């Protein structure tokens, strides 16, 4: 089965330099090339990074949104709070709120239409993707892969989506124990999408992501071998764990903000319940929230090492198989 190489216009050179020599995390090279495919997107990210390095109270600009279309999900994965202990009311992001986010931030480089929940449960998901892509904004999504009928695959290929990532948590029984969904059915679903993509000559990127922790890290190599010849990229990330923080968090300056399904804006993807609400997208434009008083105070606390509770206990599972993302 043929696969097309999907690389950014920047040619990957700068991504390679940043990943290997600046961050010293060579495994992030392909991810950086995906997220920052142009010199302009790299430049905006670099200005935010400079603000982080200087520990300024203001950063440069919002470059990416994680938009939680819904916090509903049809699975109850062992490591996910959504159908286990999440206290937030289940809610779908209003269509008008989504459109407002796009119209007020036309210079966004990227939207990840996912946070907590399964985005493909939202009926007008495909229309929302088109709202963004018609304005030149790249859109990606992460999915559990349970809903990939032939009809859904066709809609995904037609809506302008740039990239879709499917969550895999091991091979066979391990994946099924963690997710409660057949590993073979997931494989068949992804194969269907890949086959339809290649038949149509689509440029949709298709990836696999595995969250590593003590329950599954021994199967990382097997997952890589099982998927590497089917999808465009196999990614590993460490699971969030409760452990003492030692350094300020780059996320406060990086330019990626999270919008929950009720419109509340929080600074990072770890904030499941919205403990650090910075504002609401229905009331305040995101650029004002990004450098608003609450965010500046939060950056100041990180500068001084006076972490809020959720930040103080934020760390990642330690494994030799992948570097931490937020250090």
Short mmCIF file of C-alpha atoms in Angstrom, two decimals:
data_model
loop_
_atom_site.label_atom_id
_atom_site.label_comp_id
_atom_site.label_asym_id
_atom_site.label_seq_id
_atom_site.Cartn_x
_atom_site.Cartn_y
_atom_site.Cartn_z
CA UNK A 1 0.00 0.00 0.00
CA UNK A 2 1.57 3.25 -1.10
CA UNK A 3 1.83 6.22 1.20
CA UNK A 4 2.67 9.80 0.33
CA UNK A 5 5.32 11.76 2.13
CA UNK A 6 3.72 14.72 3.87
CA UNK A 7 6.24 17.32 4.92
CA UNK A 8 6.02 21.03 5.51
CA UNK A 9 7.10 23.76 3.12
CA UNK A 10 10.01 24.61 5.41
CA UNK A 11 11.55 21.36 4.20
CA UNK A 12 12.05 19.95 7.68
CA UNK A 13 15.51 21.48 8.06
CA UNK A 14 14.63 23.92 10.82
CA UNK A 15 12.46 21.31 12.56
CA UNK A 16 15.44 18.97 12.56
CA UNK A 17 17.74 21.60 14.04
CA UNK A 18 15.27 22.63 16.74
CA UNK A 19 14.39 19.06 17.75
CA UNK A 20 17.91 17.68 17.81
CA UNK A 21 20.04 20.60 18.94
CA UNK A 22 17.76 23.03 20.80
CA UNK A 23 15.19 20.78 22.50
CA UNK A 24 17.52 17.75 22.37
CA UNK A 25 14.52 15.55 21.58
CA UNK A 26 15.13 14.15 18.08
CA UNK A 27 11.91 12.12 18.18
CA UNK A 28 9.99 15.42 17.99
CA UNK A 29 11.39 16.28 14.56
CA UNK A 30 8.43 15.01 12.54
CA UNK A 31 5.91 16.54 14.96
CA UNK A 32 7.53 19.96 14.69
CA UNK A 33 7.55 19.69 10.91
CA UNK A 34 3.82 18.88 10.99
CA UNK A 35 2.90 21.69 13.38
CA UNK A 36 5.17 24.35 11.85
CA UNK A 37 5.37 23.65 8.10
CA UNK A 38 6.18 27.22 7.01
CA UNK A 39 8.82 29.76 7.90
CA UNK A 40 6.07 32.08 9.14
CA UNK A 41 4.68 29.51 11.58
CA UNK A 42 8.21 28.75 12.79
CA UNK A 43 8.86 32.45 13.30
CA UNK A 44 5.72 32.96 15.39
CA UNK A 45 6.59 29.91 17.50
CA UNK A 46 10.15 31.21 17.93
CA UNK A 47 8.91 34.58 19.22
CA UNK A 48 6.73 32.82 21.79
CA UNK A 49 9.69 30.65 22.79
CA UNK A 50 11.83 33.77 23.23
CA UNK A 51 9.20 35.21 25.57
CA UNK A 52 9.30 31.94 27.56
CA UNK A 53 13.08 31.99 27.80
CA UNK A 54 13.04 35.58 29.00
CA UNK A 55 10.16 34.73 31.39
CA UNK A 56 8.21 37.75 30.17
CA UNK A 57 4.71 38.31 31.49
CA UNK A 58 3.46 38.74 27.93
CA UNK A 59 4.01 36.34 25.07
CA UNK A 60 3.78 37.08 21.35
CA UNK A 61 0.62 35.57 19.87
CA UNK A 62 -1.88 32.72 19.85
CA UNK A 63 -0.78 30.21 17.20
CA UNK A 64 -2.82 27.10 17.99
CA UNK A 65 -6.17 26.22 19.57
CA UNK A 66 -7.24 22.96 21.14
CA UNK A 67 -11.00 23.23 20.71
CA UNK A 68 -13.04 20.74 22.70
CA UNK A 69 -16.05 20.17 20.45
CA UNK A 70 -17.48 17.86 23.10
CA UNK A 71 -16.50 16.26 26.38
CA UNK A 72 -18.75 13.30 25.62
CA UNK A 73 -17.18 9.96 24.68
CA UNK A 74 -18.39 6.48 23.77
CA UNK A 75 -15.52 4.73 25.60
CA UNK A 76 -14.34 4.64 29.20
CA UNK A 77 -10.57 4.20 28.92
CA UNK A 78 -8.70 3.27 32.09
CA UNK A 79 -6.44 6.34 32.10
CA UNK A 80 -9.03 8.91 30.93
CA UNK A 81 -11.27 10.89 33.29
CA UNK A 82 -14.12 11.55 30.85
CA UNK A 83 -16.41 8.64 31.75
CA UNK A 84 -14.78 7.87 35.09
CA UNK A 85 -14.36 10.88 37.35
CA UNK A 86 -14.76 14.06 35.29
CA UNK A 87 -17.10 16.41 37.17
CA UNK A 88 -17.71 18.95 34.39
CA UNK A 89 -21.17 18.86 32.85
CA UNK A 90 -21.26 17.06 29.51
CA UNK A 91 -21.61 19.65 26.79
CA UNK A 92 -21.05 20.21 23.07
CA UNK A 93 -19.44 23.47 22.01
CA UNK A 94 -22.05 25.73 20.44
CA UNK A 95 -21.68 26.14 16.68
CA UNK A 96 -21.79 29.94 16.99
CA UNK A 97 -18.95 29.84 19.53
CA UNK A 98 -16.83 27.78 17.15
CA UNK A 99 -17.45 30.18 14.27
CA UNK A 100 -16.60 33.13 16.51
CA UNK A 101 -13.28 31.51 17.43
CA UNK A 102 -12.40 31.17 13.76
CA UNK A 103 -13.53 34.63 12.73
CA UNK A 104 -11.76 36.39 15.62
CA UNK A 105 -8.48 34.51 15.04
CA UNK A 106 -7.95 34.32 11.27
CA UNK A 107 -4.15 34.08 11.60
CA UNK A 108 -4.14 30.82 13.55
CA UNK A 109 -1.65 28.28 12.24
CA UNK A 110 -3.45 25.22 13.50
CA UNK A 111 -6.57 23.95 15.26
CA UNK A 112 -6.69 20.63 17.08
CA UNK A 113 -10.43 19.88 17.24
CA UNK A 114 -10.12 17.67 20.30
CA UNK A 115 -9.46 17.83 23.99
CA UNK A 116 -11.53 15.55 26.25
CA UNK A 117 -14.14 13.51 24.39
CA UNK A 118 -14.71 11.96 20.95
CA UNK A 119 -15.09 14.76 18.42
CA UNK A 120 -16.70 12.57 15.73
CA UNK A 121 -19.78 12.28 17.97
CA UNK A 122 -20.60 15.91 17.09
CA UNK A 123 -23.00 15.81 14.15
CA UNK A 124 -21.72 18.90 12.35
CA UNK A 125 -18.03 18.04 12.89
CA UNK A 126 -17.34 18.06 9.15
CA UNK A 127 -19.03 21.42 8.61
CA UNK A 128 -16.93 22.92 11.40
CA UNK A 129 -13.76 21.62 9.82
CA UNK A 130 -14.76 23.31 6.59
CA UNK A 131 -15.44 26.61 8.37
CA UNK A 132 -11.79 26.66 9.44
CA UNK A 133 -10.15 25.25 6.33
CA UNK A 134 -12.04 27.65 4.07
CA UNK A 135 -10.16 30.38 5.93
CA UNK A 136 -6.80 28.72 5.40
CA UNK A 137 -6.45 27.26 8.91
CA UNK A 138 -5.11 23.72 9.14
CA UNK A 139 -7.27 21.37 11.20
CA UNK A 140 -6.29 18.15 12.96
CA UNK A 141 -8.22 15.81 15.21
CA UNK A 142 -7.54 12.88 17.53
CA UNK A 143 -10.09 10.05 17.59
CA UNK A 144 -10.61 6.67 19.21
CA UNK A 145 -11.40 5.22 15.77
CA UNK A 146 -14.61 3.49 16.77
CA UNK A 147 -16.91 5.35 14.36
CA UNK A 148 -15.07 4.84 11.06
CA UNK A 149 -17.81 3.50 8.82
CA UNK A 150 -17.34 3.88 5.08
CA UNK A 151 -19.67 6.91 5.16
CA UNK A 152 -17.67 8.57 7.95
CA UNK A 153 -14.40 7.88 6.13
CA UNK A 154 -15.78 9.56 3.04
CA UNK A 155 -16.82 12.64 5.01
CA UNK A 156 -13.40 12.86 6.64
CA UNK A 157 -11.76 12.82 3.22
CA UNK A 158 -14.13 15.45 1.82
CA UNK A 159 -14.17 18.03 4.62
CA UNK A 160 -10.65 19.41 4.21
CA UNK A 161 -9.17 17.85 7.36
CA UNK A 162 -5.37 18.05 7.37
CA UNK A 163 -4.55 15.19 9.73
CA UNK A 164 -6.24 12.59 11.94
CA UNK A 165 -4.59 10.68 14.78
CA UNK A 166 -5.97 7.46 16.23
CA UNK A 167 -5.31 6.37 19.80
CA UNK A 168 -3.82 2.91 20.28
CA UNK A 169 -2.86 1.64 23.73
CA UNK A 170 -1.14 -1.65 23.02
CA UNK A 171 -1.53 -4.72 20.86
CA UNK A 172 -4.57 -6.96 21.02
CA UNK A 173 -5.72 -7.72 24.57
CA UNK A 174 -3.86 -4.79 26.16
CA UNK A 175 -5.58 -2.24 23.95
CA UNK A 176 -8.95 -3.90 24.54
CA UNK A 177 -8.45 -4.00 28.32
CA UNK A 178 -7.51 -0.31 28.47
CA UNK A 179 -10.08 0.97 25.96
CA UNK A 180 -12.87 -1.58 25.93
CA UNK A 181 -12.87 -1.70 22.12
CA UNK A 182 -11.68 -4.43 19.75
CA UNK A 183 -8.12 -3.96 18.54
CA UNK A 184 -8.87 -5.82 15.30
CA UNK A 185 -11.91 -3.66 14.59
CA UNK A 186 -9.81 -0.55 15.11
CA UNK A 187 -7.21 -1.90 12.73
CA UNK A 188 -9.88 -2.68 10.12
CA UNK A 189 -11.36 0.81 10.51
CA UNK A 190 -8.02 2.53 9.98
CA UNK A 191 -7.19 0.27 7.04
CA UNK A 192 -10.50 1.29 5.44
CA UNK A 193 -9.68 4.98 5.81
CA UNK A 194 -6.14 4.54 4.46
CA UNK A 195 -7.41 2.54 1.49
CA UNK A 196 -10.07 5.12 0.63
CA UNK A 197 -7.56 7.95 1.04
CA UNK A 198 -5.07 6.34 -1.32
CA UNK A 199 -7.76 5.48 -3.86
CA UNK A 200 -8.85 9.12 -3.94
CA UNK A 201 -5.34 10.54 -3.92
CA UNK A 202 -6.15 12.55 -0.81
CA UNK A 203 -3.48 14.36 1.21
CA UNK A 204 -5.03 13.50 4.58
CA UNK A 205 -2.33 12.57 7.09
CA UNK A 206 -3.15 9.48 9.17
CA UNK A 207 -1.25 8.81 12.38
CA UNK A 208 -1.27 6.52 15.40
CA UNK A 209 -0.64 7.73 18.93
CA UNK A 210 0.17 5.58 21.97
CA UNK A 211 0.14 6.98 25.51
CA UNK A 212 2.79 5.17 27.52
CA UNK A 213 2.47 4.16 31.17
CA UNK A 214 3.13 1.10 33.29
CA UNK A 215 0.17 -0.76 31.81
CA UNK A 216 1.46 -0.82 28.24
CA UNK A 217 4.98 0.52 27.70
CA UNK A 218 6.38 -2.99 27.14
CA UNK A 219 4.32 -3.17 23.93
CA UNK A 220 5.57 0.07 22.37
CA UNK A 221 7.91 -1.69 19.94
CA UNK A 222 5.19 -4.15 18.91
CA UNK A 223 2.74 -1.30 18.25
CA UNK A 224 5.36 0.48 16.15
CA UNK A 225 6.03 -2.64 14.07
CA UNK A 226 2.34 -3.39 13.61
CA UNK A 227 1.40 0.09 12.36
CA UNK A 228 4.49 1.68 10.77
CA UNK A 229 3.81 0.33 7.28
CA UNK A 230 0.14 1.34 7.31
CA UNK A 231 0.02 4.89 8.70
CA UNK A 232 2.15 7.96 8.09
CA UNK A 233 3.49 8.28 11.61
CA UNK A 234 3.52 6.35 14.90
CA UNK A 235 3.87 8.65 17.90
CA UNK A 236 4.47 7.87 21.57
CA UNK A 237 3.72 10.25 24.43
CA UNK A 238 4.05 9.76 28.20
CA UNK A 239 0.96 9.78 30.37
CA UNK A 240 0.41 12.65 32.80
CA UNK A 241 1.17 11.67 36.41
CA UNK A 242 1.08 13.47 39.76
CA UNK A 243 4.63 14.39 40.72
CA UNK A 244 6.31 17.63 41.88
CA UNK A 245 7.03 20.27 39.25
CA UNK A 246 10.57 21.64 39.14
CA UNK A 247 10.56 24.26 36.36
CA UNK A 248 8.17 26.82 34.80
CA UNK A 249 5.87 25.37 32.16
CA UNK A 250 6.45 26.37 28.54
CA UNK A 251 2.72 25.97 27.77
CA UNK A 252 1.90 29.36 29.31
CA UNK A 253 3.98 31.12 26.66
CA UNK A 254 3.83 28.69 23.71
CA UNK A 255 0.73 30.16 22.06
CA UNK A 256 -1.51 27.08 22.28
CA UNK A 257 -4.72 27.64 24.23
CA UNK A 258 -7.45 25.18 25.21
CA UNK A 259 -11.14 26.04 24.79
CA UNK A 260 -13.47 23.74 26.73
CA UNK A 261 -16.88 22.81 25.38
CA UNK A 262 -18.56 25.39 27.64
CA UNK A 263 -16.39 28.15 26.15
CA UNK A 264 -14.02 28.43 29.11
CA UNK A 265 -10.39 28.99 28.16
CA UNK A 266 -7.64 27.23 30.12
CA UNK A 267 -3.87 27.35 29.60
CA UNK A 268 -3.12 23.68 28.96
CA UNK A 269 -4.45 20.22 28.15
CA UNK A 270 -3.87 18.89 31.69
CA UNK A 271 -6.63 21.07 33.14
CA UNK A 272 -9.49 18.57 32.91
CA UNK A 273 -11.96 20.35 35.18
CA UNK A 274 -11.13 23.95 34.31
CA UNK A 275 -9.37 24.87 37.55
CA UNK A 276 -7.38 27.66 35.87
CA UNK A 277 -10.05 29.39 33.80
CA UNK A 278 -8.56 32.47 32.15
CA UNK A 279 -11.78 33.73 30.57
CA UNK A 280 -14.59 32.60 28.32
CA UNK A 281 -14.43 32.67 24.53
CA UNK A 282 -18.04 33.86 24.37
CA UNK A 283 -17.16 37.03 26.27
CA UNK A 284 -13.53 37.89 25.48
CA UNK A 285 -11.40 37.56 22.32
CA UNK A 286 -8.62 35.01 22.72
CA UNK A 287 -5.73 37.45 22.14
CA UNK A 288 -6.97 39.45 25.14
CA UNK A 289 -7.18 36.29 27.25
CA UNK A 290 -3.72 35.11 26.13
CA UNK A 291 -2.05 38.19 27.59
CA UNK A 292 -4.80 39.16 30.03
CA UNK A 293 -4.42 39.77 33.74
CA UNK A 294 -5.11 36.17 34.81
CA UNK A 295 -2.57 34.75 32.39
CA UNK A 296 0.05 37.31 33.35
CA UNK A 297 -0.45 36.45 37.02
CA UNK A 298 -0.13 32.75 36.22
CA UNK A 299 3.13 33.35 34.34
CA UNK A 300 4.41 35.40 37.27
CA UNK A 301 3.65 32.54 39.67
CA UNK A 302 5.59 30.16 37.43
CA UNK A 303 8.48 32.62 37.25
CA UNK A 304 8.63 32.62 41.04
CA UNK A 305 8.10 28.89 41.46
CA UNK A 306 4.78 29.41 43.26
CA UNK A 307 2.76 26.86 41.32
CA UNK A 308 -1.04 26.56 41.52
CA UNK A 309 -2.14 23.13 42.76
CA UNK A 310 -2.74 21.64 39.33
CA UNK A 311 0.65 22.90 38.09
CA UNK A 312 2.54 21.88 41.24
CA UNK A 313 1.61 18.22 40.72
CA UNK A 314 1.96 18.10 36.93
CA UNK A 315 4.53 15.70 35.57
CA UNK A 316 4.81 12.87 33.07
CA UNK A 317 5.41 9.13 33.24
CA UNK A 318 9.13 8.43 33.09
CA UNK A 319 10.21 6.01 30.40
CA UNK A 320 13.29 5.58 28.27
CA UNK A 321 11.09 5.08 25.22
CA UNK A 322 10.10 8.73 24.82
CA UNK A 323 11.08 12.14 26.21
CA UNK A 324 8.69 14.21 28.33
CA UNK A 325 6.74 16.78 26.31
CA UNK A 326 6.58 19.71 28.71
CA UNK A 327 10.07 20.01 30.16
#
